[in-house]
XYZ file of C-alpha atoms in Angstrom:
444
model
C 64.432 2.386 -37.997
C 60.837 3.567 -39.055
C 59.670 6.609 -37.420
C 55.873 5.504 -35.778
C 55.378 8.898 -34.152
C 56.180 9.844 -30.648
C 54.903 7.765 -27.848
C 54.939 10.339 -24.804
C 52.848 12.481 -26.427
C 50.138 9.629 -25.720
C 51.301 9.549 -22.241
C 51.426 13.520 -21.685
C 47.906 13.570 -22.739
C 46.939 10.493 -20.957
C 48.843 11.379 -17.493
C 47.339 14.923 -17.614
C 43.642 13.621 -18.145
C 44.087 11.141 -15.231
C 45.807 13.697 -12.741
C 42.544 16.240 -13.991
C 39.869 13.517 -13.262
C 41.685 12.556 -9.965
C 41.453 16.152 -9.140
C 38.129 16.621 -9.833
C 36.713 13.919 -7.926
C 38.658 14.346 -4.808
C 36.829 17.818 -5.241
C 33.455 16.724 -5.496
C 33.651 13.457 -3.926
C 36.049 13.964 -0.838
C 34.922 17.370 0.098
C 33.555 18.255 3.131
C 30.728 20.616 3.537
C 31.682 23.569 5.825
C 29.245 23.969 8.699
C 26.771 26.514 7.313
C 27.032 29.911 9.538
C 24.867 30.622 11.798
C 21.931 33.414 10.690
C 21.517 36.334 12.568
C 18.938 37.017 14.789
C 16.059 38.295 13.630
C 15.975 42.388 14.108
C 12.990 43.083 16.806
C 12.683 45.865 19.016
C 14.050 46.118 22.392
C 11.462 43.847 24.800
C 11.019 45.940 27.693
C 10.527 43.861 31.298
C 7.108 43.637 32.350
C 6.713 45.729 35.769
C 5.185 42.443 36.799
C 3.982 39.168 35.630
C 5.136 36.080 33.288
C 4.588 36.825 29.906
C 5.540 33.201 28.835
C 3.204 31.806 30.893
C 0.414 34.613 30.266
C 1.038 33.508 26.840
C -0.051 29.713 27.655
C -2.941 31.595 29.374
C -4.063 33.927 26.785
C -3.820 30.956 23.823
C -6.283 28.783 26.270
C -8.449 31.393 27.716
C -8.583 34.272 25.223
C -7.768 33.626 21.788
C -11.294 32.066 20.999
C -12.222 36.064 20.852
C -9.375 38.253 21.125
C -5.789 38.534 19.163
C -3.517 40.626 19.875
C -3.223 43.090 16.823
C -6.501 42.687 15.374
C -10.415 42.885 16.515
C -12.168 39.632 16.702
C -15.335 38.805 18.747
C -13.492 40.819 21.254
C -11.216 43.791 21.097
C -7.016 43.749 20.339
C -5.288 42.980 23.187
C -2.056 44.409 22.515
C -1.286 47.331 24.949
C -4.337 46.532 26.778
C -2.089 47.539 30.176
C -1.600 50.968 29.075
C -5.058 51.820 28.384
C -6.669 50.221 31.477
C -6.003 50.579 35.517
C -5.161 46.998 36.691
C -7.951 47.165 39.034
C -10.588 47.890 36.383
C -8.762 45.159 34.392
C -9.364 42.653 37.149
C -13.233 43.525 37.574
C -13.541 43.134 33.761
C -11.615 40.080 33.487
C -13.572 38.483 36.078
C -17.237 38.986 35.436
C -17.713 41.970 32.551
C -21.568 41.488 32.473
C -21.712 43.028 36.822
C -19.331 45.542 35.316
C -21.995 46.623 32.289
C -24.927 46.503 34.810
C -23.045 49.121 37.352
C -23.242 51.466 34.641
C -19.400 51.519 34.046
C -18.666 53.661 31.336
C -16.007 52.420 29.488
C -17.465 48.992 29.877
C -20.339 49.901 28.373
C -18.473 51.588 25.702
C -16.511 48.622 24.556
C -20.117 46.146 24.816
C -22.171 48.475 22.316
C -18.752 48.662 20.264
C -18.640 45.166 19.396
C -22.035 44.058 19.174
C -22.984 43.605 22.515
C -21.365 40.336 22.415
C -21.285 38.891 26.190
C -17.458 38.517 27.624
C -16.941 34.966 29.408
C -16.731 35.779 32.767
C -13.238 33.856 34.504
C -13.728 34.109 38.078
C -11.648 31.574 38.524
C -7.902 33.483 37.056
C -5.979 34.894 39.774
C -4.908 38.581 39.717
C -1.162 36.689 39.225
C -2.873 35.377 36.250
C -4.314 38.504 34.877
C -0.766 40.017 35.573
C 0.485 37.561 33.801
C -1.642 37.954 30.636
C -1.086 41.508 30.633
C 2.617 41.226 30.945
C 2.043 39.081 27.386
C 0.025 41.618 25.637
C 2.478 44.489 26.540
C 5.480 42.594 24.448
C 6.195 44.756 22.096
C 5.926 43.423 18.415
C 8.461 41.652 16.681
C 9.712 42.541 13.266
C 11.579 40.088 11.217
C 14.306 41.133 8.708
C 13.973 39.361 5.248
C 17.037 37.364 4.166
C 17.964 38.331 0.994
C 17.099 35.868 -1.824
C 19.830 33.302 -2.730
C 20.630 33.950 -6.354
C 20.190 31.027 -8.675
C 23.188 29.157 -9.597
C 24.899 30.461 -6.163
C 24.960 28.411 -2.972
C 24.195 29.972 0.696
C 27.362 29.905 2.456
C 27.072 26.018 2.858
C 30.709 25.427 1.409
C 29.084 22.959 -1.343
C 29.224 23.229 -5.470
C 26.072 24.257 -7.508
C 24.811 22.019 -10.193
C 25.825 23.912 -12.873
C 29.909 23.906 -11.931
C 29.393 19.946 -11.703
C 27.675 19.718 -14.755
C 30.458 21.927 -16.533
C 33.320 19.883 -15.021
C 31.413 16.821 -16.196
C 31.328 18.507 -19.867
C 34.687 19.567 -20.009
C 35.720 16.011 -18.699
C 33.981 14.436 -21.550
C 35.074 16.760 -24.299
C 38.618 15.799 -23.270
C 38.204 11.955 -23.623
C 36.499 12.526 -27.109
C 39.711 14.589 -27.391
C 41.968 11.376 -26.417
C 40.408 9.062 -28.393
C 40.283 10.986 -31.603
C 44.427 11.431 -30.902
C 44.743 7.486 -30.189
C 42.775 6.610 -33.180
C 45.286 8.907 -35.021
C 48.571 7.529 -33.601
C 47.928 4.274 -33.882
C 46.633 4.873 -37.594
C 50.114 6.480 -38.037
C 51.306 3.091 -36.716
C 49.938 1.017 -39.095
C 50.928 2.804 -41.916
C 55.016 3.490 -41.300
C 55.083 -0.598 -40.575
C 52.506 -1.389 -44.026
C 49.908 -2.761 -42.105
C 47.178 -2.147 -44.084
C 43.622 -2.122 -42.230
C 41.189 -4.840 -43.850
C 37.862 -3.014 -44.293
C 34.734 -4.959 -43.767
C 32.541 -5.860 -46.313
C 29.041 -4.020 -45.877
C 26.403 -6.619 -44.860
C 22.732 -6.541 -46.353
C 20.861 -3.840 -43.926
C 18.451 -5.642 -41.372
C 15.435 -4.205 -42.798
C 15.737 -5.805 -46.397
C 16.956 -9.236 -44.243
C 13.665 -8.496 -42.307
C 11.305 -7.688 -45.592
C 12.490 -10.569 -47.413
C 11.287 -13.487 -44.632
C 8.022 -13.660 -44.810
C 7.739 -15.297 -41.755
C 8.423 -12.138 -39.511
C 6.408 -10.226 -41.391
C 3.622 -12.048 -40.879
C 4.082 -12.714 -36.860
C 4.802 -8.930 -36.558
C 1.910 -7.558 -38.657
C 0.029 -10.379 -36.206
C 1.775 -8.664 -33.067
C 0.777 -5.317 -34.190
C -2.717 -5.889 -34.676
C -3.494 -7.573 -31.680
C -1.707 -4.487 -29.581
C -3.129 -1.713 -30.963
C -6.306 -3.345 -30.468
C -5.788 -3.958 -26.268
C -4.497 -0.629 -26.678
C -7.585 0.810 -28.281
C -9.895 -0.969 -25.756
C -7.909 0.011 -23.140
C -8.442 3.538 -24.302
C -12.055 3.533 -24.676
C -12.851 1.983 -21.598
C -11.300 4.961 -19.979
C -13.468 7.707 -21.786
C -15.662 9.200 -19.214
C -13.538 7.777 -15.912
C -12.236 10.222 -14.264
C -10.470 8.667 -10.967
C -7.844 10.677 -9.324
C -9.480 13.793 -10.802
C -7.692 16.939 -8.517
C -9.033 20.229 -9.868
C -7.846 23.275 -8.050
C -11.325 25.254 -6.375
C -11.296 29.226 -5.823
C -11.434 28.918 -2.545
C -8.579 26.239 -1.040
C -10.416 23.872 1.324
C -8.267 21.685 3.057
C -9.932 18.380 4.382
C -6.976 17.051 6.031
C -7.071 20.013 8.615
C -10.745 20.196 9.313
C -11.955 16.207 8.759
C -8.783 15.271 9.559
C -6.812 17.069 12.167
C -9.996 19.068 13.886
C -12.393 15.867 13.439
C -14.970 17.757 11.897
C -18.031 14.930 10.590
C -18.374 14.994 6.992
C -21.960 15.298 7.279
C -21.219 18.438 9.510
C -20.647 20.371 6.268
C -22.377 17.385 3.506
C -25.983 17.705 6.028
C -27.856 17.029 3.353
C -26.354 13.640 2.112
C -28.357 12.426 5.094
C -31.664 12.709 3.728
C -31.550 13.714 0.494
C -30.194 12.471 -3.543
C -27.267 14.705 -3.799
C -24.644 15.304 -0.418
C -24.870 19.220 -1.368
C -22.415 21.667 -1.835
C -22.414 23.326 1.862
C -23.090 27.242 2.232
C -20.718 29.068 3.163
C -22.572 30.461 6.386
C -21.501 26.939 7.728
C -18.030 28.146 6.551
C -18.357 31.385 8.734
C -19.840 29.429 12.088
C -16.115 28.704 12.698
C -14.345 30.999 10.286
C -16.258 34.340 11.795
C -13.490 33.812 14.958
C -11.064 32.047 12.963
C -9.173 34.542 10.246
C -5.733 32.988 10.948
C -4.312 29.675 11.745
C -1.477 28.869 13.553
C 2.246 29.411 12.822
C 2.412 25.617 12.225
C -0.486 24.882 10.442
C 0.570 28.271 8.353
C 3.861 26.549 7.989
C 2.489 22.995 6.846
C 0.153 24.928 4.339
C 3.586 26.411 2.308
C 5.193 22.739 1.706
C 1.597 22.746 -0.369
C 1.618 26.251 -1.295
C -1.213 27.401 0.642
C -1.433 30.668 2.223
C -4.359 29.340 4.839
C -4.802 32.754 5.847
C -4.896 34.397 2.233
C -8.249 31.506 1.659
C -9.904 32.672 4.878
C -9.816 36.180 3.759
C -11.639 34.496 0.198
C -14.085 33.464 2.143
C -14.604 36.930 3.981
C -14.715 38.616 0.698
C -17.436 35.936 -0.885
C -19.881 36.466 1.752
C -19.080 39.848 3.019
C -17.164 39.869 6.052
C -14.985 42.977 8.048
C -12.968 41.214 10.309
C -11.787 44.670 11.190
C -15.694 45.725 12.704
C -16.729 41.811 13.275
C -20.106 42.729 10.978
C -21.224 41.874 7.722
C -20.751 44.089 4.466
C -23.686 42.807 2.346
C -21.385 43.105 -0.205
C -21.098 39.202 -1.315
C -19.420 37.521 -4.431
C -20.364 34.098 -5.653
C -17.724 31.280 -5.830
C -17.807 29.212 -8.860
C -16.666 25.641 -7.320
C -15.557 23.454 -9.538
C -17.069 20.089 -9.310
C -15.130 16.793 -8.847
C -18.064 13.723 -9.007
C -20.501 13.610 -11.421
C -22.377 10.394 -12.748
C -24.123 10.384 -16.222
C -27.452 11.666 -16.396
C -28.766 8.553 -16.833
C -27.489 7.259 -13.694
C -29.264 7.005 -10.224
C -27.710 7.325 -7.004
C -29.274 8.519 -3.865
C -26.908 9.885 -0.795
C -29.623 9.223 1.753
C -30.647 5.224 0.558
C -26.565 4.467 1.226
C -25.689 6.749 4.053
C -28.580 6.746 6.658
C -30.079 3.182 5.355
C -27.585 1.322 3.990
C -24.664 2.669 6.854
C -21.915 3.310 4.485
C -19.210 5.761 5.457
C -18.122 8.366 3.565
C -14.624 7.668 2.874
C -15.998 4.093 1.043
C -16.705 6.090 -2.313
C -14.899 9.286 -1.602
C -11.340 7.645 -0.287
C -9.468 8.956 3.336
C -10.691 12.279 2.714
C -9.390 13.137 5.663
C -5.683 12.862 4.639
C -6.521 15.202 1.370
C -5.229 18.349 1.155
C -6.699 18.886 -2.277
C -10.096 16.876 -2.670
C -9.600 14.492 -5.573
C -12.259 11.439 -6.917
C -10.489 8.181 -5.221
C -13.253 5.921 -7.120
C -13.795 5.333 -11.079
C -17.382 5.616 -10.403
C -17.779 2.763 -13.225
C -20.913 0.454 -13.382
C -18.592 -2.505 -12.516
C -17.106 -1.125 -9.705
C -20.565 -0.389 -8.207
C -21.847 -4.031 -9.184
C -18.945 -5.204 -7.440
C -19.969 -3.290 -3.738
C -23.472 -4.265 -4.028
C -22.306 -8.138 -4.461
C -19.769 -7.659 -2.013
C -21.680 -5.546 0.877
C -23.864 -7.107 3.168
C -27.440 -5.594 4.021
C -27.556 -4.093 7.121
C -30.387 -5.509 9.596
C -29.309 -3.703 12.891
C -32.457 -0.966 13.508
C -33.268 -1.766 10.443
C -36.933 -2.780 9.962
C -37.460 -1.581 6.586
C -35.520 -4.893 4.729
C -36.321 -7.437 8.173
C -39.174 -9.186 6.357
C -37.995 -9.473 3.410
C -34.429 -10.489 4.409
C -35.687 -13.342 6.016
C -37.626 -14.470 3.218
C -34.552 -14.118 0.501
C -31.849 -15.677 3.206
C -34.308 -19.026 3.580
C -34.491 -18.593 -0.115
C -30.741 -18.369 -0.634
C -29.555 -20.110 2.144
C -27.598 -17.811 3.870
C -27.311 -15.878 7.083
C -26.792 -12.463 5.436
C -27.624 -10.855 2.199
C -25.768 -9.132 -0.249
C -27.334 -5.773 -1.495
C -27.202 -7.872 -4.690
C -28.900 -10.669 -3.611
C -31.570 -7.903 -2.660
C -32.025 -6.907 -5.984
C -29.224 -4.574 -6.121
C -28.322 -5.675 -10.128
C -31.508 -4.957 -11.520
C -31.456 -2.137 -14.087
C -34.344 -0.478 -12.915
C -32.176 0.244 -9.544
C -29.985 2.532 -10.941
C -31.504 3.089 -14.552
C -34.421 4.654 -14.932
């Protein structure tokens, strides 16, 4: 009998790959993910107890009453409030609370002290808080601060006690997995060649076929269709191209200073013409200055814990732009004054319309009624300001034949509407039906 090689080595190989990939997958596959241990506290120094008083709800109290000019750690409008029990009799605390401007008038010292130290900004008076109330407010500023431990950084390539496998063991297991059936096959391909040659089969190689190329090169057919083909796509290509040269839709540039419109157009429902006053009256909407910057941000240097939260899925640090902002026009939020040390901010710009284009802010906002977010997109969902429009010819041929004039307080276009509409018609006119294509309109 002819030897053909032995058959369980095929199986040892095969049997031990199988029970390895079985293995593997009831590892990755059939694991399950160990409950992830709880983190420690954070370290923070022992809270004393209030000798009386709610700090929670002094807390509610101070966010609604008092943080429009005070903070706890750092001077505002208003001095810090942290400690403020220590440094003051309750009674005193009470009168100042209540109406600070008697207290100046009386001659009070330290009352007099603290209204020369900051400006001589007047105190709201709040006759209406309770001494329960002040209590309670106290009892919030006397909590002692709380100091957060760092975790340590996660190494890369380790995982953070959550039971699971990192990427790179998966992808290894994968690799080694592969390397083995390469492995099997090159071992079957050898066997079974063994095979064939102790029983005389001999292994009928095929003949090489002309290569597909020379096939291709010698109809003439093809060639012509795909010398057709190629033309005719590299030239809607090539248009396609060109047509985009000077478009620049969806253009995001990233500005000095971050400026978030989704918080303050969208969240605080701050008018875009608040900031853009002079896109009511005049060609261009205006970059705004920054003093209209400061009639918020001069009480404002941090945001919230959730707004300072939603800023790092962005990677913002809100607070690290507000003090930008301080240091462009000069601000100590330390001594609530002004520097006169300023530093210009080079904004980059985001619109801008060939020379030889004419557009005028003031002709489509206050006459024409347009809003905003028509040309500039939901600006109010942007966290970084982008152009929503192409800003082509066609596209603003398009609104004018598409927009109808408005008539309402409108006297300016009322005799002349009704002429064109008898003319036309029509009810209501388009703004090109007004003359809105003629060159001269936006040519010049």
């Amino acid at each position: 009998m002819k030897k053909v090689g032995n058959p369980n080595s095929i199986s040892r190989v095969l049997l031990f790959s199988l029970a390895f990939v079985l293995t593997f997958s009831i590892q990755i596959f059939a694991q399950e993910a160990a409950a992830p241990a709880a983190e420690p506290a954070a370290a923070a120094a022992p809270v004393a107890a209030p000798a009386s008083g709610d700090a929670a709800a002094g807390k509610a109290l101070f966010n609604a009453q008092c943080a429009a000019c005070h903070k706890l750690d750092a001077k505002m409008t208003g001095p810090a409030l942290r400690g403020v029990g220590d440094k003051y009799e309750k009674e005193w605390l009470y009168k100042w609370i209540r109406n600070s401007a008697d207290l100046i008038k009386s001659g009070d010292e330290r009352a007099n002290k603290i209204f020369n130290e900051f400006n001589q900004s007047p105190m709201t008076a709040f006759p209406q808080l309770s001494d329960a109330d002040i209590d309670n407010i106290i009892a919030y500023t006397m909590e002692p601060v709380v100091v957060q431990t760092p975790k340590d950084p996660v190494p890369d390539g380790e995982v953070a006690q959550s039971g699971g496998i990192s990427n790179e063991v998966i992808l290894g297991a994968l690799a080694l997995v592969l390397a083995m059936l390469v492995v099997m096959l090159f071992l079957v391909n050898n066997v079974l060649s063994k095979i064939a040659k102790a029983n005389g089969i001999e292994v009928v190689k095929s003949e090489k076929s002309l290569p597909i190329w020379k096939a291709f090169a010698k109809n003439q057919f093809l060639v012509l269709v795909t010398v057709i083909f190629l033309l005719l796509s590299s030239a809607y290509f090539a248009y396609g191209w060109f047509m985009q040269i000077g478009v620049d839709q969806n253009y995001e540039p990233i500005q000095p200073i971050h400026y978030s419109h989704r918080i303050h157009a969208g969240d605080n429902g701050i008018d875009c013409k608040y900031c853009h006053s002079s896109a009511r009256e005049s060609k261009h909407s205006g970059i705004p200055s920054l003093n209209v910057c400061m009639n918020c941000h001069k009480n404002i240097s941090e945001v919230a814990e959730s707004t300072l939260a939603e800023g790092k899925e962005y990677g913002v640090d809100y607070n690290e732009e507000i003090q930008k902002l301080y240091d462009a026009v000069g601000w100590d939020k330390a001594n609530q004054k002004y520097t006169g040390k300023t530093q210009p901010v080079k904004w980059v710009r985001i619109h801008n319309l060939p020379d030889l284009v004419y557009f005028n802010h003031a002709q489509h906002v206050t006459v024409g009624g347009i809003e905003c977010q028509t040309c500039h997109g939901p600006v109010e969902e942007y966290e970084y300001q982008k152009q929503f429009a192409p800003l082509t010819m066609g596209w603003c041929i398009n609104c004018h034949r598409e927009t109808d004039v408005k008539l309402q307080d409108n006297d300016y276009y009322k005799k002349i509407h009704e002429e064109l509409s008898k003319k036309y018609g029509v009810d209501k006119l388009t703004a090109a039906q007004m003359g809105g294509l003629e060159c001269g309109k936006c040519h010049y």
